[in-house]
Coordinates of C-alpha atoms in Angstrom, one line a residue:
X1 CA 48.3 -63.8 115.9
X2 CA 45.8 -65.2 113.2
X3 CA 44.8 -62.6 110.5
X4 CA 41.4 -63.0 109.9
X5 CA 40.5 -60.1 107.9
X6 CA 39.8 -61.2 104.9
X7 CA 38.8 -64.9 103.8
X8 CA 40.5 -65.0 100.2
X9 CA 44.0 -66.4 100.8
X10 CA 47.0 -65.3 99.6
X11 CA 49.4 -66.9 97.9
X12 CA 52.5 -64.8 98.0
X13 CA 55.6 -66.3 96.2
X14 CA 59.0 -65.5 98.4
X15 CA 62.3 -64.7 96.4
X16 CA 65.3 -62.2 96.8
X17 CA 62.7 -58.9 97.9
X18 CA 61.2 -60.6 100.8
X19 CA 63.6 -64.2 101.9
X20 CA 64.1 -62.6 105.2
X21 CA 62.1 -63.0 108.6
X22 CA 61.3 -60.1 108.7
X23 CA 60.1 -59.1 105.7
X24 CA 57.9 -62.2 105.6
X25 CA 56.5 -61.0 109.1
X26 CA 55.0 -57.7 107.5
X27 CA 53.5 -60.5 104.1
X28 CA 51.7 -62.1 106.8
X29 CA 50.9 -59.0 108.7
X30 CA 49.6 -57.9 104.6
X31 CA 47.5 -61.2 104.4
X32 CA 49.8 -63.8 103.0
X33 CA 48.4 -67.2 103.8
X34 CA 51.0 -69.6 101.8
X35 CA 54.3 -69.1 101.2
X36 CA 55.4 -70.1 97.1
X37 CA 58.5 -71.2 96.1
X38 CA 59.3 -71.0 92.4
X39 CA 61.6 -74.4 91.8
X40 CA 62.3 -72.7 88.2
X41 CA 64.7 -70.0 90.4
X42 CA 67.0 -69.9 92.3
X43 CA 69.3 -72.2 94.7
X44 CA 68.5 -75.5 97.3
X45 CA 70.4 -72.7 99.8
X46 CA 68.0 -69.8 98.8
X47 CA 65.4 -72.2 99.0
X48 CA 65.9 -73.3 102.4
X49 CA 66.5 -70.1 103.9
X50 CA 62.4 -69.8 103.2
X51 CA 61.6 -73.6 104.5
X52 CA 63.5 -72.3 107.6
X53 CA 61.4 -68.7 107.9
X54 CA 58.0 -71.3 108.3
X55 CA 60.2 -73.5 110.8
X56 CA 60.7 -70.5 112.3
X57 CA 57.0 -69.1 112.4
X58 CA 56.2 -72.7 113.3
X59 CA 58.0 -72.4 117.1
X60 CA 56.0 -69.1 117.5
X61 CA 52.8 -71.1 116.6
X62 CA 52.6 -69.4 113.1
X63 CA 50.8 -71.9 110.5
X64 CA 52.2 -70.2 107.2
X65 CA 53.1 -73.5 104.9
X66 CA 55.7 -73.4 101.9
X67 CA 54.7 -74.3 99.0
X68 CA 57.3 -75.7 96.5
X69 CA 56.2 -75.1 93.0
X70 CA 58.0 -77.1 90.4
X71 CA 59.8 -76.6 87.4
X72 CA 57.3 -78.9 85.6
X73 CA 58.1 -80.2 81.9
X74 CA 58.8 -77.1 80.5
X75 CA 60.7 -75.7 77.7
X76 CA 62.6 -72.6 79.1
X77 CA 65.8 -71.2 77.2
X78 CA 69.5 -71.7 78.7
X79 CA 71.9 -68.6 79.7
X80 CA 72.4 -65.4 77.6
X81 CA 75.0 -63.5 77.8
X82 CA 75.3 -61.0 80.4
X83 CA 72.0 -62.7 81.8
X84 CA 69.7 -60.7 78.8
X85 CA 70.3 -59.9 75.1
X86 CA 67.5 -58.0 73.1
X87 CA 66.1 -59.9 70.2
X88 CA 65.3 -57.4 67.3
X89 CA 62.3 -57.9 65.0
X90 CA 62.8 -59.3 61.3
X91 CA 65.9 -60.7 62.5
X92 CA 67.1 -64.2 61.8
X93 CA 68.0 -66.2 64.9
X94 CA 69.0 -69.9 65.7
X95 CA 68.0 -72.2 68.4
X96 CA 70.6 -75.1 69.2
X97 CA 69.4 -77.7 71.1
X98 CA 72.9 -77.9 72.5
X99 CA 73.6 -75.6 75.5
X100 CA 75.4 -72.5 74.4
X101 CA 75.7 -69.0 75.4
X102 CA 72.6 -67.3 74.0
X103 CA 73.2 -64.2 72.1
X104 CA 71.1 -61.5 70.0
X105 CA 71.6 -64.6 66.9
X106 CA 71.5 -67.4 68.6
X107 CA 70.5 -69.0 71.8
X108 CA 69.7 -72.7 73.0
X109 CA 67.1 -74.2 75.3
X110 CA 66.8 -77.2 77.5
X111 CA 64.7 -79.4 75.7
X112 CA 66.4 -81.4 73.2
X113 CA 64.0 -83.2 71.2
X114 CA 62.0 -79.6 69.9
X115 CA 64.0 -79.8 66.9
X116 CA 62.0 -83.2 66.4
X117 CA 58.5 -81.7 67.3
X118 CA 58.0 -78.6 65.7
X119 CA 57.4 -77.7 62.4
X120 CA 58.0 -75.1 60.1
X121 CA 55.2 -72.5 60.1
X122 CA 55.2 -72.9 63.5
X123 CA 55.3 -70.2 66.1
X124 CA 57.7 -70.3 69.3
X125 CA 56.7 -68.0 71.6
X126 CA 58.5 -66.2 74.6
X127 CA 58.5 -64.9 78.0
X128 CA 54.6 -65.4 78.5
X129 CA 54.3 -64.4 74.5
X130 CA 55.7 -61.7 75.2
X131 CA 58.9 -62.7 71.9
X132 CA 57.2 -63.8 69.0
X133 CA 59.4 -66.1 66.8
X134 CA 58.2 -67.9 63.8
X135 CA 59.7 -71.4 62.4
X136 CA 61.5 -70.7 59.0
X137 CA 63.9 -74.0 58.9
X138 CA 64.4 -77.2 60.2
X139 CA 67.8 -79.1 60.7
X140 CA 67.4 -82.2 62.3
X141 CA 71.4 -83.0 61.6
X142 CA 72.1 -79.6 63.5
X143 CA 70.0 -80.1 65.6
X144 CA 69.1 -76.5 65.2
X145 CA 65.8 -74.9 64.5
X146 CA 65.9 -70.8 62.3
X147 CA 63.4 -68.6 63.7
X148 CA 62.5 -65.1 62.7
X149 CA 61.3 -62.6 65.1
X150 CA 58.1 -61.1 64.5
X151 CA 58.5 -58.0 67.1
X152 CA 61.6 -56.6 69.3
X153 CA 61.9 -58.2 72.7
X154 CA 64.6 -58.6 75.6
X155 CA 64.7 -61.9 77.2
X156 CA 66.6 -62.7 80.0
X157 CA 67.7 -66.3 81.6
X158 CA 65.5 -69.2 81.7
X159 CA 62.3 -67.4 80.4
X160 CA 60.0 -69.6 79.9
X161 CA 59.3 -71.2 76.0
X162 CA 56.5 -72.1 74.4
X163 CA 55.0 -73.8 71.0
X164 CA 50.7 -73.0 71.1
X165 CA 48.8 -75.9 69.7
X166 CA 51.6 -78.7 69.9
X167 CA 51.7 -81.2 71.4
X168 CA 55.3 -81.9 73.2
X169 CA 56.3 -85.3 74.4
X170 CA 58.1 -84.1 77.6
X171 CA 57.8 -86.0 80.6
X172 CA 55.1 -85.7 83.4
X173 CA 58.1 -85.8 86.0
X174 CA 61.6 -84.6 85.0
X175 CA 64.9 -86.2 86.6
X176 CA 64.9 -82.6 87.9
X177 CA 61.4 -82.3 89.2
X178 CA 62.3 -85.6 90.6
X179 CA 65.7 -83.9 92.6
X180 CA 64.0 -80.8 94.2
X181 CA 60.8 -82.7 95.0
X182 CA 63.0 -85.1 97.1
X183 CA 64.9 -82.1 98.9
X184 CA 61.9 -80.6 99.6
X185 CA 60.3 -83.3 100.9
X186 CA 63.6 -84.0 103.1
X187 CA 63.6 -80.3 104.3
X188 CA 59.7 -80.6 105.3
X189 CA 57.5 -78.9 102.3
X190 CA 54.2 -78.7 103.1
X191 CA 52.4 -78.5 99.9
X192 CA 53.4 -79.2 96.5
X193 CA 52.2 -77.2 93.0
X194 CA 52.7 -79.5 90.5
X195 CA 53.1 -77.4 86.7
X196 CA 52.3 -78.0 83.3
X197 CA 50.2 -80.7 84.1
X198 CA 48.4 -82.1 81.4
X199 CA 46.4 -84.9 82.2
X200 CA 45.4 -87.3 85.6
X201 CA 48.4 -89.4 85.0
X202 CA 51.0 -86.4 85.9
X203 CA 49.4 -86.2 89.0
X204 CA 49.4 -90.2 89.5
X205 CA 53.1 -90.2 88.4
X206 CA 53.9 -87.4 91.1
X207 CA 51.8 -89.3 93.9
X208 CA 53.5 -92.4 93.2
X209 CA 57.4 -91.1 93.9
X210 CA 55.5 -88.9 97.1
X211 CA 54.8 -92.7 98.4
X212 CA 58.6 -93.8 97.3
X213 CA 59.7 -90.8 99.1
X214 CA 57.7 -91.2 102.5
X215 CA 55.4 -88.4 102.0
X216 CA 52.2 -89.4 100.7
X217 CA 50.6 -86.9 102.1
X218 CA 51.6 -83.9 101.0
X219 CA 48.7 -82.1 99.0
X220 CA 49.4 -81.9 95.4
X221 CA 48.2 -78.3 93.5
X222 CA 47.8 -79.2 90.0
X223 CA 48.6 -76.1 87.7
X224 CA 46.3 -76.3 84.6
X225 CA 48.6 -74.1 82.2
X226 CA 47.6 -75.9 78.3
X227 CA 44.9 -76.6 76.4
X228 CA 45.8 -80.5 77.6
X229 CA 45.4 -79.7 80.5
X230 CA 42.0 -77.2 80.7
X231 CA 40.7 -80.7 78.3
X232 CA 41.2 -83.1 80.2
X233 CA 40.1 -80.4 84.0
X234 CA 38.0 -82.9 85.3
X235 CA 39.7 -86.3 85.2
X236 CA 42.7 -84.4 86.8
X237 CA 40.4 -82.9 89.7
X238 CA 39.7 -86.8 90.6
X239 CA 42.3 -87.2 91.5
X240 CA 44.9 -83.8 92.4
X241 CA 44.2 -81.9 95.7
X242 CA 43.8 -78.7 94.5
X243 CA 44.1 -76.6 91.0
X244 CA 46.0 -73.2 90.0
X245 CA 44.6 -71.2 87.1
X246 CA 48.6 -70.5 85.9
X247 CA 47.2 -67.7 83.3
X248 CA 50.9 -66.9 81.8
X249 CA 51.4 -70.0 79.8
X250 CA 47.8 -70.5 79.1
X251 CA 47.2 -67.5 77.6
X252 CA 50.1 -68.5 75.6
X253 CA 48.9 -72.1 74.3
X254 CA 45.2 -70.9 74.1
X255 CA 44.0 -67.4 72.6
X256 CA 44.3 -64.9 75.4
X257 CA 40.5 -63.5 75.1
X258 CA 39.8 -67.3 75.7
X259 CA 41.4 -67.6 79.4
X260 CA 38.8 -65.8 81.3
X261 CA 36.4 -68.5 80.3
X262 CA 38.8 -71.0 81.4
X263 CA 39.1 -69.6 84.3
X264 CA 35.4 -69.5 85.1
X265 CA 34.9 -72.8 84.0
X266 CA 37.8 -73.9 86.0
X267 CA 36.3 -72.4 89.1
X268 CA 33.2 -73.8 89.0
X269 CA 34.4 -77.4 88.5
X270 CA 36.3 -76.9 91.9
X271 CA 33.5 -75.2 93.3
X272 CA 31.8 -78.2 92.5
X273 CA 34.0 -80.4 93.9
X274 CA 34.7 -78.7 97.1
X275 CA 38.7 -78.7 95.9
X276 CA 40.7 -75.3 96.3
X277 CA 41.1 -73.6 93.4
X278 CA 44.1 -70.4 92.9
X279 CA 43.9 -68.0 90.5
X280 CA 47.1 -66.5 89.3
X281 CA 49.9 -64.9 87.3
X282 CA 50.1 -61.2 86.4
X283 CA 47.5 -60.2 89.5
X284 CA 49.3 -57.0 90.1
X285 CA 52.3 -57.6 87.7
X286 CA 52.4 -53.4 87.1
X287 CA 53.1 -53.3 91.3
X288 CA 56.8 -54.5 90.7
X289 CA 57.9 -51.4 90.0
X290 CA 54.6 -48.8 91.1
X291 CA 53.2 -48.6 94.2
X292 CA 49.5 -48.8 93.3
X293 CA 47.9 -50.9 90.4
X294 CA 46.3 -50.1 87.7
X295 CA 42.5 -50.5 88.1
X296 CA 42.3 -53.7 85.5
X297 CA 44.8 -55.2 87.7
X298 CA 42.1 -54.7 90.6
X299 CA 39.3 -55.9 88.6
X300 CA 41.0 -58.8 87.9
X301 CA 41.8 -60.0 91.4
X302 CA 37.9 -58.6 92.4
X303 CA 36.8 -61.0 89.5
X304 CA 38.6 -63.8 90.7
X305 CA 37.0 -63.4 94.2
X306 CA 33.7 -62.8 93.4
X307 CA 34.1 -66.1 90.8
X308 CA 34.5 -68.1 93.7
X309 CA 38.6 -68.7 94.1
X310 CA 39.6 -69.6 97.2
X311 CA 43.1 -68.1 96.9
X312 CA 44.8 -65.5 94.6
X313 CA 48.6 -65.5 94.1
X314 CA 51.4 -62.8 93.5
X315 CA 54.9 -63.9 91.6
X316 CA 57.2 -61.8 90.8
X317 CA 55.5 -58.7 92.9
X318 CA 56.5 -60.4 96.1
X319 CA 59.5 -61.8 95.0
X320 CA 61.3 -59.3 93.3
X321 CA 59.3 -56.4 93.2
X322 CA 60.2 -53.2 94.4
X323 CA 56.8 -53.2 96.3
X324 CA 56.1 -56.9 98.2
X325 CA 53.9 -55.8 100.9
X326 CA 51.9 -53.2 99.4
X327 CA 50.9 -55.7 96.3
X328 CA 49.7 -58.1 99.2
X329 CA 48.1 -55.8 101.3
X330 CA 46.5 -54.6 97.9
X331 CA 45.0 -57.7 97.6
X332 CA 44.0 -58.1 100.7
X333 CA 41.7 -54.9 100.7
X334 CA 40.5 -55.8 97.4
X335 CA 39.4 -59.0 99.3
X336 CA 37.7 -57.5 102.0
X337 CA 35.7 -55.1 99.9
X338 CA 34.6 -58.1 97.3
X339 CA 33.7 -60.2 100.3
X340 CA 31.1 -57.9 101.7
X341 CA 29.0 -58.1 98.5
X342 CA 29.2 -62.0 98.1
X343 CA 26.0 -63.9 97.9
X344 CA 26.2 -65.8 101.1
X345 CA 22.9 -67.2 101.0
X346 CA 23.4 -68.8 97.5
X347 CA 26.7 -69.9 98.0
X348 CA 25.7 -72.5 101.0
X349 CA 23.0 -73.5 98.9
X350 CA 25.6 -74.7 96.1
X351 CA 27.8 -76.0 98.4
X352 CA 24.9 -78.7 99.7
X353 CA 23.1 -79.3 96.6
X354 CA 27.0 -80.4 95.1
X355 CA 27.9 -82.2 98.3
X356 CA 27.1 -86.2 98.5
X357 CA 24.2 -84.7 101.0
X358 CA 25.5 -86.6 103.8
X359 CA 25.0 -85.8 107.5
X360 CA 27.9 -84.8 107.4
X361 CA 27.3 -82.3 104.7
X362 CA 24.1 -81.2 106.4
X363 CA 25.6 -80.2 109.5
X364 CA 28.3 -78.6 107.8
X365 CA 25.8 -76.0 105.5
X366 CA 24.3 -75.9 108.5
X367 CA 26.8 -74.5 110.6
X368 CA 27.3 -72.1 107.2
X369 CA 23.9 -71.2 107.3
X370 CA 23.4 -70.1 110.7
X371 CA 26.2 -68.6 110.8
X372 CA 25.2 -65.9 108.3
X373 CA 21.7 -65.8 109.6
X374 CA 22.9 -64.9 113.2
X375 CA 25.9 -62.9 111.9
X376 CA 28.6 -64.8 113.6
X377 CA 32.1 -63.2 113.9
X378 CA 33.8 -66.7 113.5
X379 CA 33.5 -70.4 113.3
X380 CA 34.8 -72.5 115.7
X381 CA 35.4 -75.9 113.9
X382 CA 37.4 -78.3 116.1
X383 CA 38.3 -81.3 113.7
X384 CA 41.5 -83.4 113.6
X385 CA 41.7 -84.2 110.1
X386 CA 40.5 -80.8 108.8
X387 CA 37.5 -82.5 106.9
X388 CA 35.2 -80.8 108.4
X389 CA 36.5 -77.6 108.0
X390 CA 36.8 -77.9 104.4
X391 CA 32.9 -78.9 104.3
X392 CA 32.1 -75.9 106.2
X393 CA 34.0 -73.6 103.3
X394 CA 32.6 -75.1 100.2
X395 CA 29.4 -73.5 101.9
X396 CA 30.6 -70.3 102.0
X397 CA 29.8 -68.9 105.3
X398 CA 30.2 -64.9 105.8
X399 CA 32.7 -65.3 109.1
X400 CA 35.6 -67.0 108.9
X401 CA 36.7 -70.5 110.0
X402 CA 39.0 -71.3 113.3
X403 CA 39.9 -74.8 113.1
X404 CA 41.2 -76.1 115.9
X405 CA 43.4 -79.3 115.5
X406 CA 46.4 -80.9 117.3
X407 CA 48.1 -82.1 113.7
X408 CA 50.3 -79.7 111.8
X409 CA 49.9 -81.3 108.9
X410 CA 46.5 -80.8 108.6
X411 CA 47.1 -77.1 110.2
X412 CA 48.6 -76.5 106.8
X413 CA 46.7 -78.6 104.2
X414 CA 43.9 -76.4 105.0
X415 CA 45.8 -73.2 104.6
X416 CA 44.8 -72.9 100.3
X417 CA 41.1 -73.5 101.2
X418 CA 38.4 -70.0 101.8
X419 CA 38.0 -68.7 105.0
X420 CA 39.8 -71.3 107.2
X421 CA 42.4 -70.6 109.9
X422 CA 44.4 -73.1 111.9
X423 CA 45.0 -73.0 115.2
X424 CA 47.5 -76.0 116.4
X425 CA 47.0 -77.3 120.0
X426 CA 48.2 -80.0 121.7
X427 CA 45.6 -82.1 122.7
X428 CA 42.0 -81.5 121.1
X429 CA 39.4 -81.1 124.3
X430 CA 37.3 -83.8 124.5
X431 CA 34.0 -82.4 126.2
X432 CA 31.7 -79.6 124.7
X433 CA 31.8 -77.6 127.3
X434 CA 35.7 -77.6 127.1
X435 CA 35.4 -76.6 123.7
X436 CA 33.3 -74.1 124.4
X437 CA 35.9 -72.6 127.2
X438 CA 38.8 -72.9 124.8
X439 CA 37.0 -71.5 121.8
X440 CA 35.7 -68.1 123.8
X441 CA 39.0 -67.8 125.1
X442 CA 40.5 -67.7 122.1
X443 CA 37.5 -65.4 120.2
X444 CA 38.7 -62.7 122.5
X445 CA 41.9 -63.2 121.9
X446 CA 41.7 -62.3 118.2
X447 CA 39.3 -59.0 118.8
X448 CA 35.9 -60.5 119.1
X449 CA 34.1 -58.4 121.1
X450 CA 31.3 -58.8 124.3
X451 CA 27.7 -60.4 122.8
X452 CA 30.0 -61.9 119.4
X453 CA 28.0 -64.1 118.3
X454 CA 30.4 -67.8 117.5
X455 CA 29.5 -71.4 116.2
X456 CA 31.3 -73.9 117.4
X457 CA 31.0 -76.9 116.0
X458 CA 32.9 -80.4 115.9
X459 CA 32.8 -84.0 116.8
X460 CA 32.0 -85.5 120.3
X461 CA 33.9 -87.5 121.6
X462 CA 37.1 -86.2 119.2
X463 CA 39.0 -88.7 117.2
X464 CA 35.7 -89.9 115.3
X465 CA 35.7 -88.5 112.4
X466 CA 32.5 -87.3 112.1
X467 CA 30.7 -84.0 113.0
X468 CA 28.3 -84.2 115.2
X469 CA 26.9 -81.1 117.0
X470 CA 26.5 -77.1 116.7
X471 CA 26.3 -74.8 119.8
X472 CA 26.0 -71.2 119.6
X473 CA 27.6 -69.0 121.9
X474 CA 28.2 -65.3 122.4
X475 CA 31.9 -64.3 123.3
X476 CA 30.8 -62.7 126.7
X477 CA 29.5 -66.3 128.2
X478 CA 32.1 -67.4 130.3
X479 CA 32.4 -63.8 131.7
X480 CA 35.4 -61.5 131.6
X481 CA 38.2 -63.5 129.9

């Protein structure tokens, strides 16, 4: 059964607290709309277990697509000992960029040629900024960098490392990037999040080995992370599928009271574009260990929303929090209250007047428009390729969207995007009047109730590609069904 409720999506990353059928049941029972899969963790056998779950959910006619979210070219340190060692402040510590067993002294990290980039007066910064360590000395013929810790911190495995304002000469697509994008493009991954991207090239790079690999169409998620990446937003929007505002390591390479710009800015250029946009890191963070949030962690998802993102995403509260579903069924009430108090009206207007005003883009802030001026309960959008559906959501409309499609593929390309909902059929129906039946039939089916008001909307005869009509129905038409 579809959950309709709200029209934000959520973006729910799966891990140890919820890899199991079951528990991924009650995320989507929560809201969860895309399944995340963090590349930088865990195993190909702990990964598969979740490409399974959506196989699984797939049978049952469940569209919930996995996305795999690489490890990106990024610094992150090796092993500690005992998986965490607590760095103490004014201490001296060395980085090797040979792998060792980190402890409280010394540690190592994956990237090799740091020792060749950074420079002294520099400051490395850890675990989201979270470790502060500042360059002291250089030795290239070591190959080992001293740092001194400006504050006390424990760091654990693989955090992630960072160097604000330089400039690092890592590669768009690691060898290892390389290795879990081909097994999950073997295991069937529906959409890819592509990290630390800096510039449209990373995305043309990862395209490029998509087409080597047979899957060149599989939707790439850019995650704009840098100040090289928020520079150069709109050449990479040409050409990536979608963006994620990944607010950790942002707030690390640009001042932190600068990000919520970023992210407004960011918004608006995908509003523009009619491209989804995802909002994330830290959404809830305080729910991995409380059962509520605190009310800035509320604001911040409600400002997200009422900015215009399409989606909002939970990390580490969903996958190895003490709390999974509450922190998505959290953001899915936060959703449904900031969606009552949108402005409809405005946002189908924006939608059109940064559309290429086509017919096509008529119809479709049409079909927006009187939906929210007849106070339809849904959108009925039958379209093959999803195109139309994605018109319909840059406008905005107040109901959600139903699309109705006989590809899978494009069942879950859609799934990032506002307010649209797949339902995968066979065979398309080829008359109006079928669609009409079908659509009805289904409207009662998810709750609608008697005199409903529903749009349907799609392209006659199917298979054309372009949109061509609008009927409005009320649930109750076709009598008692």
């Amino acid at each position: 059964m579809l959950n309709i409720s709200k029209k934000t999506k959520i973006v729910a990353t799966i891990g140890p607290a919820s890899n199991t059928l079951e528990k991924v049941r009650e995320l989507i029972d929560a809201g969860m709309n895309v399944m995340r899969i963090n590349f930088s963790h865990g195993t190909y056998e702990t990964h598969k277990i979740i490409i399974d779950i959506s196989k699984q959910l797939i049978k049952e006619h469940i569209y919930i697509p996995t996305m795999l979210d690489t490890a990106g070219p990024e610094i992150r340190c090796h092993f500690f000992e005992n998986g965490k060692v607590e760095i103490i402040k004014d201490s001296i510590v060395t980085i090797h960029m040979k792998e060792i067993l980190g402890t409280a002294t010394e540690f190592s990290v994956n990237y090799p040629k740091l020792v060749d980039d950074i420079h002294v007066g520099d400051m490395i910064k850890i675990d989201d900024g979270k470790l502060r360590l500042d360059v002291i000395e250089i030795c290239k013929q070591k190959r080992v960098i001293k740092v001194k810790a400006f504050n006390t911190h424990v760091i654990s495995n693989r955090k992630g490392v960072n160097i604000p304002g330089e400039r690092m000469t890592l590669p768009a697509l690691s060898d290892r990037d390389r290795k879990d994008i081909k097994f999950g493009v073997e295991n069937g991954i529906d959409l890819i999040a592509a990290s630390f991207t800096r510039r449209a090239e990373d995305v043309i790079q990862l395209k490029e080995y998509l087409k080597e690999l047979g899957a060149p169409d599989i939707p790439i998620i850019a995650k704009i992370e840098n100040k090289q990446g928020v520079d150069n937003i709109n050449e990479i929007l040409e050409v990536a599928d979608g963006i994620m505002v990944a607010r950790g390591d942002m707030g690390v390479d640009i001042p932190p009271e600068e990000v919520p710009v970023m992210q407004s800015d960011i918004i608006l250029e995908c509003r523009k574009i009619g491209k989804p946009v995802i909002v994330a890191t830290q959404m809830l963070d305080s729910m991995q260990s409380n059962p509520l949030p605190t009310r800035a962690e509320v604001s911040d998802v409600a400002t997200a929303i009422k900015e215009g993102a399409d989606a909002v995403m939970l990390s580490a509260e969903t996958a190895s929090g003490q709390y999974p579903v509450e922190s998505a069924a959290m953001q899915q009430r936060i959703a449904i209250t900031m969606e009552q108090f949108l402005p409809y009206t405005q946002l189908a207007n924006f939608g059109y007047n940064y559309s290429k005003k086509k017919r096509s883009d008529a119809i479709a802030t049409s079909v927006a428009s009187t939906a929210n001026l007849i106070d339809a309960k849904a959108i009925v959008c039958f379209s093959e390729t999803g195109k139309s559906a994605i018109r319909i959501s840059k406008s905005r409309p107040k109901c959600p969207i139903v699309m109705v499609t006989s590809d899978p593929a494009a069942g879950m390309r859609v799934a990032p995007y506002f307010g649209i909902f797949s339902i995968v059929v066979k065979t398309l129906p080829q008359l109006i009047e079928d669609m009409e039946a079908f659509a009805l039939i289904k409207m009662r089916q998810l709750g609608l109730k008697p005199n409903d008001n529903v749009i349907i909307t799609g392209g006659t005869p199917t298979g054309t590609g372009s949109t061509n009509f609008l009927r409005i129905v009320a649930v109750n038409e076709l009598g008692d069904i």
